[in-house]
mmCIF file of N, CA and C in Angstrom:
data_model
loop_
_atom_site.group_PDB
_atom_site.id
_atom_site.type_symbol
_atom_site.label_atom_id
_atom_site.label_comp_id
_atom_site.label_asym_id
_atom_site.label_seq_id
_atom_site.Cartn_x
_atom_site.Cartn_y
_atom_site.Cartn_z
ATOM 1 N N UNK A 1 -3.324 -19.166 -5.427
ATOM 2 C CA UNK A 1 -2.106 -19.797 -4.952
ATOM 3 C C UNK A 1 -2.036 -19.624 -3.433
ATOM 4 N N UNK A 2 -1.845 -20.681 -2.714
ATOM 5 C CA UNK A 2 -1.804 -20.613 -1.254
ATOM 6 C C UNK A 2 -0.397 -20.310 -0.771
ATOM 7 N N UNK A 3 -0.278 -19.885 0.500
ATOM 8 C CA UNK A 3 1.044 -19.601 1.071
ATOM 9 C C UNK A 3 1.958 -20.797 0.962
ATOM 10 N N UNK A 4 1.448 -22.003 1.154
ATOM 11 C CA UNK A 4 2.266 -23.206 1.143
ATOM 12 C C UNK A 4 2.872 -23.481 -0.228
ATOM 13 N N UNK A 5 2.261 -22.972 -1.301
ATOM 14 C CA UNK A 5 2.746 -23.222 -2.649
ATOM 15 C C UNK A 5 3.801 -22.220 -3.101
ATOM 16 N N UNK A 6 4.051 -21.204 -2.309
ATOM 17 C CA UNK A 6 4.949 -20.126 -2.705
ATOM 18 C C UNK A 6 6.309 -20.327 -2.061
ATOM 19 N N UNK A 7 7.374 -20.097 -2.817
ATOM 20 C CA UNK A 7 8.705 -20.126 -2.227
ATOM 21 C C UNK A 7 9.409 -18.822 -2.541
ATOM 22 N N UNK A 8 10.299 -18.395 -1.665
ATOM 23 C CA UNK A 8 11.071 -17.175 -1.881
ATOM 24 C C UNK A 8 12.318 -17.513 -2.676
ATOM 25 N N UNK A 9 13.028 -16.509 -3.143
ATOM 26 C CA UNK A 9 14.269 -16.720 -3.881
ATOM 27 C C UNK A 9 15.339 -17.371 -3.024
ATOM 28 N N UNK A 10 15.203 -17.310 -1.707
ATOM 29 C CA UNK A 10 16.196 -17.892 -0.816
ATOM 30 C C UNK A 10 15.964 -19.376 -0.614
ATOM 31 N N UNK A 11 14.862 -19.928 -1.142
ATOM 32 C CA UNK A 11 14.571 -21.334 -1.002
ATOM 33 C C UNK A 11 13.738 -21.658 0.225
ATOM 34 N N UNK A 12 13.518 -20.695 1.094
ATOM 35 C CA UNK A 12 12.681 -20.907 2.270
ATOM 36 C C UNK A 12 11.225 -20.720 1.873
ATOM 37 N N UNK A 13 10.337 -21.498 2.494
ATOM 38 C CA UNK A 13 8.920 -21.298 2.231
ATOM 39 C C UNK A 13 8.378 -20.312 3.254
ATOM 40 N N UNK A 14 7.317 -19.585 2.910
ATOM 41 C CA UNK A 14 6.724 -18.667 3.876
ATOM 42 C C UNK A 14 6.339 -19.363 5.189
ATOM 43 N N UNK A 15 6.045 -20.662 5.123
ATOM 44 C CA UNK A 15 5.702 -21.384 6.352
ATOM 45 C C UNK A 15 6.859 -21.381 7.343
ATOM 46 N N UNK A 16 8.090 -21.339 6.841
ATOM 47 C CA UNK A 16 9.270 -21.283 7.706
ATOM 48 C C UNK A 16 9.537 -19.870 8.214
ATOM 49 N N UNK A 17 9.014 -18.880 7.499
ATOM 50 C CA UNK A 17 9.332 -17.481 7.782
ATOM 51 C C UNK A 17 8.184 -16.693 8.396
ATOM 52 N N UNK A 18 6.967 -17.209 8.235
ATOM 53 C CA UNK A 18 5.771 -16.467 8.633
ATOM 54 C C UNK A 18 4.972 -17.278 9.652
ATOM 55 N N UNK A 19 4.526 -16.577 10.690
ATOM 56 C CA UNK A 19 3.687 -17.196 11.705
ATOM 57 C C UNK A 19 2.537 -16.248 12.007
ATOM 58 N N UNK A 20 1.321 -16.737 11.869
ATOM 59 C CA UNK A 20 0.122 -15.903 12.057
ATOM 60 C C UNK A 20 0.136 -14.676 11.155
ATOM 61 N N UNK A 21 0.685 -14.832 9.945
ATOM 62 C CA UNK A 21 0.704 -13.751 8.970
ATOM 63 C C UNK A 21 1.813 -12.728 9.159
ATOM 64 N N UNK A 22 2.661 -12.894 10.189
ATOM 65 C CA UNK A 22 3.744 -11.940 10.482
ATOM 66 C C UNK A 22 5.108 -12.611 10.354
ATOM 67 N N UNK A 23 6.163 -11.774 10.183
ATOM 68 C CA UNK A 23 7.504 -12.339 10.083
ATOM 69 C C UNK A 23 7.878 -13.041 11.389
ATOM 70 N N UNK A 24 8.224 -14.299 11.275
ATOM 71 C CA UNK A 24 8.542 -15.154 12.415
ATOM 72 C C UNK A 24 9.934 -14.862 12.968
ATOM 73 N N UNK A 25 10.834 -14.412 12.092
ATOM 74 C CA UNK A 25 12.235 -14.184 12.442
ATOM 75 C C UNK A 25 12.624 -12.721 12.259
ATOM 76 N N UNK A 26 13.762 -12.348 12.818
ATOM 77 C CA UNK A 26 14.318 -11.007 12.631
ATOM 78 C C UNK A 26 14.720 -10.846 11.164
ATOM 79 N N UNK A 27 14.441 -9.683 10.590
ATOM 80 C CA UNK A 27 14.806 -9.353 9.214
ATOM 81 C C UNK A 27 16.131 -8.591 9.254
ATOM 82 N N UNK A 28 17.106 -9.085 8.452
ATOM 83 C CA UNK A 28 18.442 -8.487 8.443
ATOM 84 C C UNK A 28 18.886 -8.177 7.015
ATOM 85 N N UNK A 29 19.846 -7.273 6.903
ATOM 86 C CA UNK A 29 20.466 -6.955 5.618
ATOM 87 C C UNK A 29 21.281 -8.164 5.171
ATOM 88 N N UNK A 30 21.120 -8.573 3.911
ATOM 89 C CA UNK A 30 21.852 -9.732 3.416
ATOM 90 C C UNK A 30 23.318 -9.418 3.133
ATOM 91 N N UNK A 31 23.698 -8.142 3.159
ATOM 92 C CA UNK A 31 25.083 -7.773 2.883
ATOM 93 C C UNK A 31 25.905 -7.546 4.148
ATOM 94 N N UNK A 32 25.352 -6.815 5.121
ATOM 95 C CA UNK A 32 26.138 -6.497 6.323
ATOM 96 C C UNK A 32 25.580 -7.129 7.598
ATOM 97 N N UNK A 33 24.386 -7.698 7.522
ATOM 98 C CA UNK A 33 23.802 -8.362 8.681
ATOM 99 C C UNK A 33 23.112 -7.450 9.684
ATOM 100 N N UNK A 34 22.995 -6.166 9.393
ATOM 101 C CA UNK A 34 22.300 -5.241 10.307
ATOM 102 C C UNK A 34 20.833 -5.595 10.428
ATOM 103 N N UNK A 35 20.301 -5.466 11.633
ATOM 104 C CA UNK A 35 18.888 -5.742 11.862
ATOM 105 C C UNK A 35 18.056 -4.613 11.257
ATOM 106 N N UNK A 36 17.096 -5.002 10.432
ATOM 107 C CA UNK A 36 16.205 -4.045 9.780
ATOM 108 C C UNK A 36 14.850 -4.005 10.477
ATOM 109 N N UNK A 37 14.361 -5.176 10.875
ATOM 110 C CA UNK A 37 13.021 -5.271 11.433
ATOM 111 C C UNK A 37 12.968 -6.411 12.437
ATOM 112 N N UNK A 38 12.397 -6.153 13.594
ATOM 113 C CA UNK A 38 12.283 -7.165 14.638
ATOM 114 C C UNK A 38 11.182 -8.172 14.297
ATOM 115 N N UNK A 39 11.148 -9.271 15.016
ATOM 116 C CA UNK A 39 10.144 -10.316 14.823
ATOM 117 C C UNK A 39 8.731 -9.759 14.975
ATOM 118 N N UNK A 40 7.825 -10.329 14.195
ATOM 119 C CA UNK A 40 6.383 -10.084 14.291
ATOM 120 C C UNK A 40 5.952 -8.632 14.071
ATOM 121 N N UNK A 41 6.714 -7.895 13.256
ATOM 122 C CA UNK A 41 6.358 -6.502 12.986
ATOM 123 C C UNK A 41 5.987 -6.240 11.525
ATOM 124 N N UNK A 42 6.213 -7.246 10.651
ATOM 125 C CA UNK A 42 5.856 -7.103 9.243
ATOM 126 C C UNK A 42 4.823 -8.128 8.838
ATOM 127 N N UNK A 43 3.774 -7.686 8.174
ATOM 128 C CA UNK A 43 2.715 -8.580 7.718
ATOM 129 C C UNK A 43 3.070 -9.114 6.331
ATOM 130 N N UNK A 44 3.077 -10.426 6.184
ATOM 131 C CA UNK A 44 3.390 -11.062 4.906
ATOM 132 C C UNK A 44 2.256 -10.806 3.910
ATOM 133 N N UNK A 45 2.609 -10.279 2.744
ATOM 134 C CA UNK A 45 1.609 -10.041 1.702
ATOM 135 C C UNK A 45 2.173 -10.440 0.337
ATOM 136 N N UNK A 46 1.268 -10.727 -0.568
ATOM 137 C CA UNK A 46 1.606 -10.980 -1.968
ATOM 138 C C UNK A 46 1.106 -9.809 -2.790
ATOM 139 N N UNK A 47 2.010 -9.184 -3.518
ATOM 140 C CA UNK A 47 1.642 -8.137 -4.469
ATOM 141 C C UNK A 47 2.805 -7.996 -5.426
ATOM 142 N N UNK A 48 2.527 -7.652 -6.642
ATOM 143 C CA UNK A 48 3.586 -7.527 -7.629
ATOM 144 C C UNK A 48 4.038 -6.080 -7.739
ATOM 145 N N UNK A 49 5.351 -5.890 -7.697
ATOM 146 C CA UNK A 49 5.932 -4.545 -7.798
ATOM 147 C C UNK A 49 7.273 -4.657 -8.507
ATOM 148 N N UNK A 50 7.557 -3.736 -9.397
ATOM 149 C CA UNK A 50 8.868 -3.691 -10.041
ATOM 150 C C UNK A 50 9.789 -2.836 -9.195
ATOM 151 N N UNK A 51 10.948 -3.401 -8.858
ATOM 152 C CA UNK A 51 11.968 -2.668 -8.103
ATOM 153 C C UNK A 51 13.258 -2.653 -8.906
ATOM 154 N N UNK A 52 14.040 -1.572 -8.810
ATOM 155 C CA UNK A 52 15.349 -1.561 -9.456
ATOM 156 C C UNK A 52 16.219 -2.682 -8.878
ATOM 157 N N UNK A 53 17.018 -3.302 -9.725
ATOM 158 C CA UNK A 53 17.946 -4.322 -9.253
ATOM 159 C C UNK A 53 18.892 -3.717 -8.223
ATOM 160 N N UNK A 54 19.302 -4.521 -7.256
ATOM 161 C CA UNK A 54 20.223 -4.036 -6.233
ATOM 162 C C UNK A 54 21.599 -3.763 -6.825
ATOM 163 N N UNK A 55 21.989 -4.549 -7.823
ATOM 164 C CA UNK A 55 23.262 -4.332 -8.503
ATOM 165 C C UNK A 55 22.968 -4.132 -9.980
ATOM 166 N N UNK A 56 23.185 -2.926 -10.437
ATOM 167 C CA UNK A 56 22.912 -2.563 -11.824
ATOM 168 C C UNK A 56 24.093 -2.953 -12.713
ATOM 169 N N UNK A 57 23.812 -3.314 -13.950
ATOM 170 C CA UNK A 57 24.831 -3.624 -14.942
ATOM 171 C C UNK A 57 25.413 -2.297 -15.425
ATOM 172 N N UNK A 58 26.651 -2.032 -15.077
ATOM 173 C CA UNK A 58 27.278 -0.746 -15.413
ATOM 174 C C UNK A 58 27.516 -0.578 -16.913
ATOM 175 N N UNK A 59 27.412 -1.659 -17.668
ATOM 176 C CA UNK A 59 27.571 -1.559 -19.123
ATOM 177 C C UNK A 59 26.348 -0.919 -19.770
ATOM 178 N N UNK A 60 25.240 -0.884 -19.050
ATOM 179 C CA UNK A 60 24.005 -0.290 -19.565
ATOM 180 C C UNK A 60 23.829 1.096 -18.950
ATOM 181 N N UNK A 61 24.741 1.962 -19.272
ATOM 182 C CA UNK A 61 24.787 3.307 -18.705
ATOM 183 C C UNK A 61 23.495 4.078 -18.961
ATOM 184 N N UNK A 62 22.962 4.690 -17.902
ATOM 185 C CA UNK A 62 21.760 5.498 -18.013
ATOM 186 C C UNK A 62 20.463 4.708 -18.020
ATOM 187 N N UNK A 63 20.562 3.389 -18.038
ATOM 188 C CA UNK A 63 19.366 2.533 -18.051
ATOM 189 C C UNK A 63 19.238 1.837 -16.696
ATOM 190 N N UNK A 64 18.073 1.936 -16.086
ATOM 191 C CA UNK A 64 17.812 1.277 -14.804
ATOM 192 C C UNK A 64 17.174 -0.081 -15.087
ATOM 193 N N UNK A 65 17.824 -1.147 -14.622
ATOM 194 C CA UNK A 65 17.262 -2.482 -14.782
ATOM 195 C C UNK A 65 16.379 -2.794 -13.575
ATOM 196 N N UNK A 66 15.215 -3.376 -13.840
ATOM 197 C CA UNK A 66 14.233 -3.693 -12.802
ATOM 198 C C UNK A 66 13.952 -5.185 -12.776
ATOM 199 N N UNK A 67 13.332 -5.615 -11.688
ATOM 200 C CA UNK A 67 12.823 -6.985 -11.603
ATOM 201 C C UNK A 67 11.479 -6.946 -10.890
ATOM 202 N N UNK A 68 10.612 -7.904 -11.215
ATOM 203 C CA UNK A 68 9.318 -8.011 -10.554
ATOM 204 C C UNK A 68 9.493 -8.812 -9.269
ATOM 205 N N UNK A 69 8.993 -8.256 -8.191
ATOM 206 C CA UNK A 69 9.048 -8.892 -6.874
ATOM 207 C C UNK A 69 7.603 -9.061 -6.416
ATOM 208 N N UNK A 70 7.294 -10.189 -5.756
ATOM 209 C CA UNK A 70 5.890 -10.387 -5.380
ATOM 210 C C UNK A 70 5.658 -10.801 -3.926
ATOM 211 N N UNK A 71 6.690 -10.902 -3.117
ATOM 212 C CA UNK A 71 6.511 -11.248 -1.709
ATOM 213 C C UNK A 71 7.133 -10.157 -0.842
ATOM 214 N N UNK A 72 6.334 -9.615 0.063
ATOM 215 C CA UNK A 72 6.775 -8.492 0.878
ATOM 216 C C UNK A 72 6.333 -8.651 2.325
ATOM 217 N N UNK A 73 7.039 -7.937 3.199
ATOM 218 C CA UNK A 73 6.535 -7.676 4.540
ATOM 219 C C UNK A 73 5.994 -6.254 4.516
ATOM 220 N N UNK A 74 4.739 -6.099 4.874
ATOM 221 C CA UNK A 74 4.078 -4.804 4.915
ATOM 222 C C UNK A 74 4.268 -4.222 6.312
ATOM 223 N N UNK A 75 4.785 -3.001 6.390
ATOM 224 C CA UNK A 75 5.025 -2.316 7.661
ATOM 225 C C UNK A 75 4.274 -0.990 7.607
ATOM 226 N N UNK A 76 3.305 -0.828 8.498
ATOM 227 C CA UNK A 76 2.453 0.359 8.458
ATOM 228 C C UNK A 76 3.153 1.638 8.907
ATOM 229 N N UNK A 77 4.020 1.560 9.907
ATOM 230 C CA UNK A 77 4.652 2.750 10.468
ATOM 231 C C UNK A 77 6.146 2.737 10.172
ATOM 232 N N UNK A 78 6.636 3.771 9.515
ATOM 233 C CA UNK A 78 8.054 3.823 9.143
ATOM 234 C C UNK A 78 8.985 3.849 10.360
ATOM 235 N N UNK A 79 8.482 4.199 11.529
ATOM 236 C CA UNK A 79 9.301 4.239 12.736
ATOM 237 C C UNK A 79 9.430 2.865 13.393
ATOM 238 N N UNK A 80 8.807 1.858 12.809
ATOM 239 C CA UNK A 80 8.899 0.484 13.289
ATOM 240 C C UNK A 80 10.268 -0.120 12.987
ATOM 241 N N UNK A 81 10.906 0.339 11.935
ATOM 242 C CA UNK A 81 12.196 -0.212 11.508
ATOM 243 C C UNK A 81 13.305 0.084 12.517
ATOM 244 N N UNK A 82 14.273 -0.826 12.570
ATOM 245 C CA UNK A 82 15.459 -0.613 13.395
ATOM 246 C C UNK A 82 16.526 0.165 12.626
ATOM 247 N N UNK A 83 16.687 -0.167 11.366
ATOM 248 C CA UNK A 83 17.827 0.333 10.609
ATOM 249 C C UNK A 83 17.470 0.423 9.132
ATOM 250 N N UNK A 84 16.826 1.490 8.719
ATOM 251 C CA UNK A 84 16.418 1.606 7.314
ATOM 252 C C UNK A 84 16.644 3.026 6.829
ATOM 253 N N UNK A 85 17.035 3.139 5.574
ATOM 254 C CA UNK A 85 17.217 4.436 4.944
ATOM 255 C C UNK A 85 16.165 4.623 3.865
ATOM 256 N N UNK A 86 15.845 5.875 3.559
ATOM 257 C CA UNK A 86 14.846 6.214 2.548
ATOM 258 C C UNK A 86 15.496 7.100 1.488
ATOM 259 N N UNK A 87 15.252 6.810 0.202
ATOM 260 C CA UNK A 87 15.792 7.637 -0.874
ATOM 261 C C UNK A 87 14.913 8.868 -1.062
ATOM 262 N N UNK A 88 15.316 9.723 -1.987
ATOM 263 C CA UNK A 88 14.466 10.825 -2.409
ATOM 264 C C UNK A 88 13.243 10.231 -3.113
ATOM 265 N N UNK A 89 12.184 10.998 -3.222
ATOM 266 C CA UNK A 89 10.944 10.519 -3.829
ATOM 267 C C UNK A 89 11.094 10.361 -5.341
ATOM 268 N N UNK A 90 10.623 9.199 -5.838
ATOM 269 C CA UNK A 90 10.598 8.907 -7.264
ATOM 270 C C UNK A 90 9.198 8.393 -7.581
ATOM 271 N N UNK A 91 8.405 9.181 -8.313
ATOM 272 C CA UNK A 91 7.037 8.781 -8.699
ATOM 273 C C UNK A 91 6.209 8.307 -7.496
ATOM 274 N N UNK A 92 6.129 9.079 -6.456
ATOM 275 C CA UNK A 92 5.321 8.786 -5.255
ATOM 276 C C UNK A 92 5.852 7.630 -4.405
ATOM 277 N N UNK A 93 7.096 7.234 -4.637
ATOM 278 C CA UNK A 93 7.716 6.174 -3.843
ATOM 279 C C UNK A 93 9.083 6.616 -3.365
ATOM 280 N N UNK A 94 9.485 6.093 -2.222
ATOM 281 C CA UNK A 94 10.857 6.202 -1.744
ATOM 282 C C UNK A 94 11.355 4.772 -1.641
ATOM 283 N N UNK A 95 12.568 4.517 -2.076
ATOM 284 C CA UNK A 95 13.125 3.172 -1.964
ATOM 285 C C UNK A 95 13.796 3.019 -0.611
ATOM 286 N N UNK A 96 13.731 1.789 -0.073
ATOM 287 C CA UNK A 96 14.312 1.484 1.231
ATOM 288 C C UNK A 96 15.689 0.869 1.046
ATOM 289 N N UNK A 97 16.621 1.258 1.924
ATOM 290 C CA UNK A 97 17.964 0.683 1.892
ATOM 291 C C UNK A 97 18.435 0.436 3.316
ATOM 292 N N UNK A 98 19.465 -0.378 3.448
ATOM 293 C CA UNK A 98 20.063 -0.617 4.752
ATOM 294 C C UNK A 98 20.727 0.681 5.204
ATOM 295 N N UNK A 99 20.443 1.112 6.398
ATOM 296 C CA UNK A 99 21.012 2.370 6.892
ATOM 297 C C UNK A 99 22.501 2.242 7.213
ATOM 298 N N UNK A 100 23.003 1.024 7.404
ATOM 299 C CA UNK A 100 24.419 0.847 7.728
ATOM 300 C C UNK A 100 25.312 0.752 6.496
ATOM 301 N N UNK A 101 24.903 -0.037 5.499
ATOM 302 C CA UNK A 101 25.781 -0.237 4.337
ATOM 303 C C UNK A 101 25.206 0.332 3.036
ATOM 304 N N UNK A 102 24.019 0.917 3.084
ATOM 305 C CA UNK A 102 23.352 1.517 1.923
ATOM 306 C C UNK A 102 22.946 0.523 0.843
ATOM 307 N N UNK A 103 22.966 -0.784 1.115
ATOM 308 C CA UNK A 103 22.520 -1.770 0.134
ATOM 309 C C UNK A 103 21.023 -1.592 -0.102
ATOM 310 N N UNK A 104 20.641 -1.667 -1.339
ATOM 311 C CA UNK A 104 19.232 -1.538 -1.637
ATOM 312 C C UNK A 104 18.998 -1.341 -3.108
ATOM 313 N N UNK A 105 17.748 -1.204 -3.482
ATOM 314 C CA UNK A 105 16.619 -1.122 -2.580
ATOM 315 C C UNK A 105 16.185 -2.495 -2.058
ATOM 316 N N UNK A 106 15.876 -2.525 -0.767
ATOM 317 C CA UNK A 106 15.350 -3.739 -0.141
ATOM 318 C C UNK A 106 13.824 -3.701 -0.123
ATOM 319 N N UNK A 107 13.252 -2.621 -0.596
ATOM 320 C CA UNK A 107 11.807 -2.462 -0.640
ATOM 321 C C UNK A 107 11.466 -1.039 -1.001
ATOM 322 N N UNK A 108 10.248 -0.637 -0.659
ATOM 323 C CA UNK A 108 9.819 0.719 -1.000
ATOM 324 C C UNK A 108 8.824 1.253 0.023
ATOM 325 N N UNK A 109 8.699 2.566 0.038
ATOM 326 C CA UNK A 109 7.754 3.293 0.885
ATOM 327 C C UNK A 109 6.788 4.015 -0.040
ATOM 328 N N UNK A 110 5.500 3.783 0.133
ATOM 329 C CA UNK A 110 4.462 4.388 -0.694
ATOM 330 C C UNK A 110 4.054 5.726 -0.068
ATOM 331 N N UNK A 111 4.294 6.823 -0.764
ATOM 332 C CA UNK A 111 3.993 8.166 -0.252
ATOM 333 C C UNK A 111 2.492 8.389 -0.062
ATOM 334 N N UNK A 112 1.664 7.715 -0.839
ATOM 335 C CA UNK A 112 0.214 7.891 -0.719
ATOM 336 C C UNK A 112 -0.347 7.192 0.514
ATOM 337 N N UNK A 113 0.026 5.941 0.720
ATOM 338 C CA UNK A 113 -0.511 5.184 1.857
ATOM 339 C C UNK A 113 0.307 5.388 3.131
ATOM 340 N N UNK A 114 1.548 5.877 2.973
ATOM 341 C CA UNK A 114 2.491 6.047 4.098
ATOM 342 C C UNK A 114 2.871 4.696 4.714
ATOM 343 N N UNK A 115 2.872 3.633 3.894
ATOM 344 C CA UNK A 115 3.243 2.296 4.335
ATOM 345 C C UNK A 115 4.508 1.847 3.612
ATOM 346 N N UNK A 116 5.262 0.944 4.258
ATOM 347 C CA UNK A 116 6.495 0.414 3.693
ATOM 348 C C UNK A 116 6.336 -1.057 3.343
ATOM 349 N N UNK A 117 7.135 -1.504 2.376
ATOM 350 C CA UNK A 117 7.095 -2.875 1.906
ATOM 351 C C UNK A 117 8.526 -3.369 1.727
ATOM 352 N N UNK A 118 8.898 -4.431 2.443
ATOM 353 C CA UNK A 118 10.232 -5.005 2.377
ATOM 354 C C UNK A 118 10.162 -6.298 1.585
ATOM 355 N N UNK A 119 10.961 -6.403 0.530
ATOM 356 C CA UNK A 119 10.959 -7.570 -0.347
ATOM 357 C C UNK A 119 11.680 -8.744 0.310
ATOM 358 N N UNK A 120 11.012 -9.878 0.421
ATOM 359 C CA UNK A 120 11.603 -11.062 1.037
ATOM 360 C C UNK A 120 12.848 -11.531 0.303
ATOM 361 N N UNK A 121 12.876 -11.373 -1.007
ATOM 362 C CA UNK A 121 14.018 -11.844 -1.802
ATOM 363 C C UNK A 121 15.270 -10.986 -1.616
ATOM 364 N N UNK A 122 15.136 -9.866 -0.904
ATOM 365 C CA UNK A 122 16.261 -8.944 -0.768
ATOM 366 C C UNK A 122 16.787 -8.810 0.657
ATOM 367 N N UNK A 123 16.337 -9.687 1.518
ATOM 368 C CA UNK A 123 16.761 -9.643 2.925
ATOM 369 C C UNK A 123 17.096 -11.052 3.389
ATOM 370 N N UNK A 124 17.620 -11.147 4.616
ATOM 371 C CA UNK A 124 17.869 -12.432 5.263
ATOM 372 C C UNK A 124 17.044 -12.499 6.536
ATOM 373 N N UNK A 125 16.879 -13.708 7.040
ATOM 374 C CA UNK A 125 16.155 -13.928 8.297
ATOM 375 C C UNK A 125 17.096 -14.562 9.309
ATOM 376 N N UNK A 126 16.960 -14.169 10.554
ATOM 377 C CA UNK A 126 17.803 -14.751 11.600
ATOM 378 C C UNK A 126 16.997 -14.975 12.861
#
């Protein structure tokens, strides 16, 4: 599947969001608008990962609902972010959240590779 055939949950195609393999626009929190990542600092990649839903169904007490996400911005250095929070470690991963409003997870941090991944479907571009 080529980049041109893929669309994000926001309806934008990677061609509108990615230039030379990097994020073309500023990455922001979809809830509060805080800047998470500046232009051209995240590499667009395709990989499948299950992430907990940002809003859990409270009727399913004690059960974590997940969804499969497959489009990410890969960020090698955690200090590249403008405004990101990290959860406690869960199975060699830390989940990423907006440092201003705590919305998340917007992605994850892999403890083994020391790299971060921001899900395109969980952020906005500006």
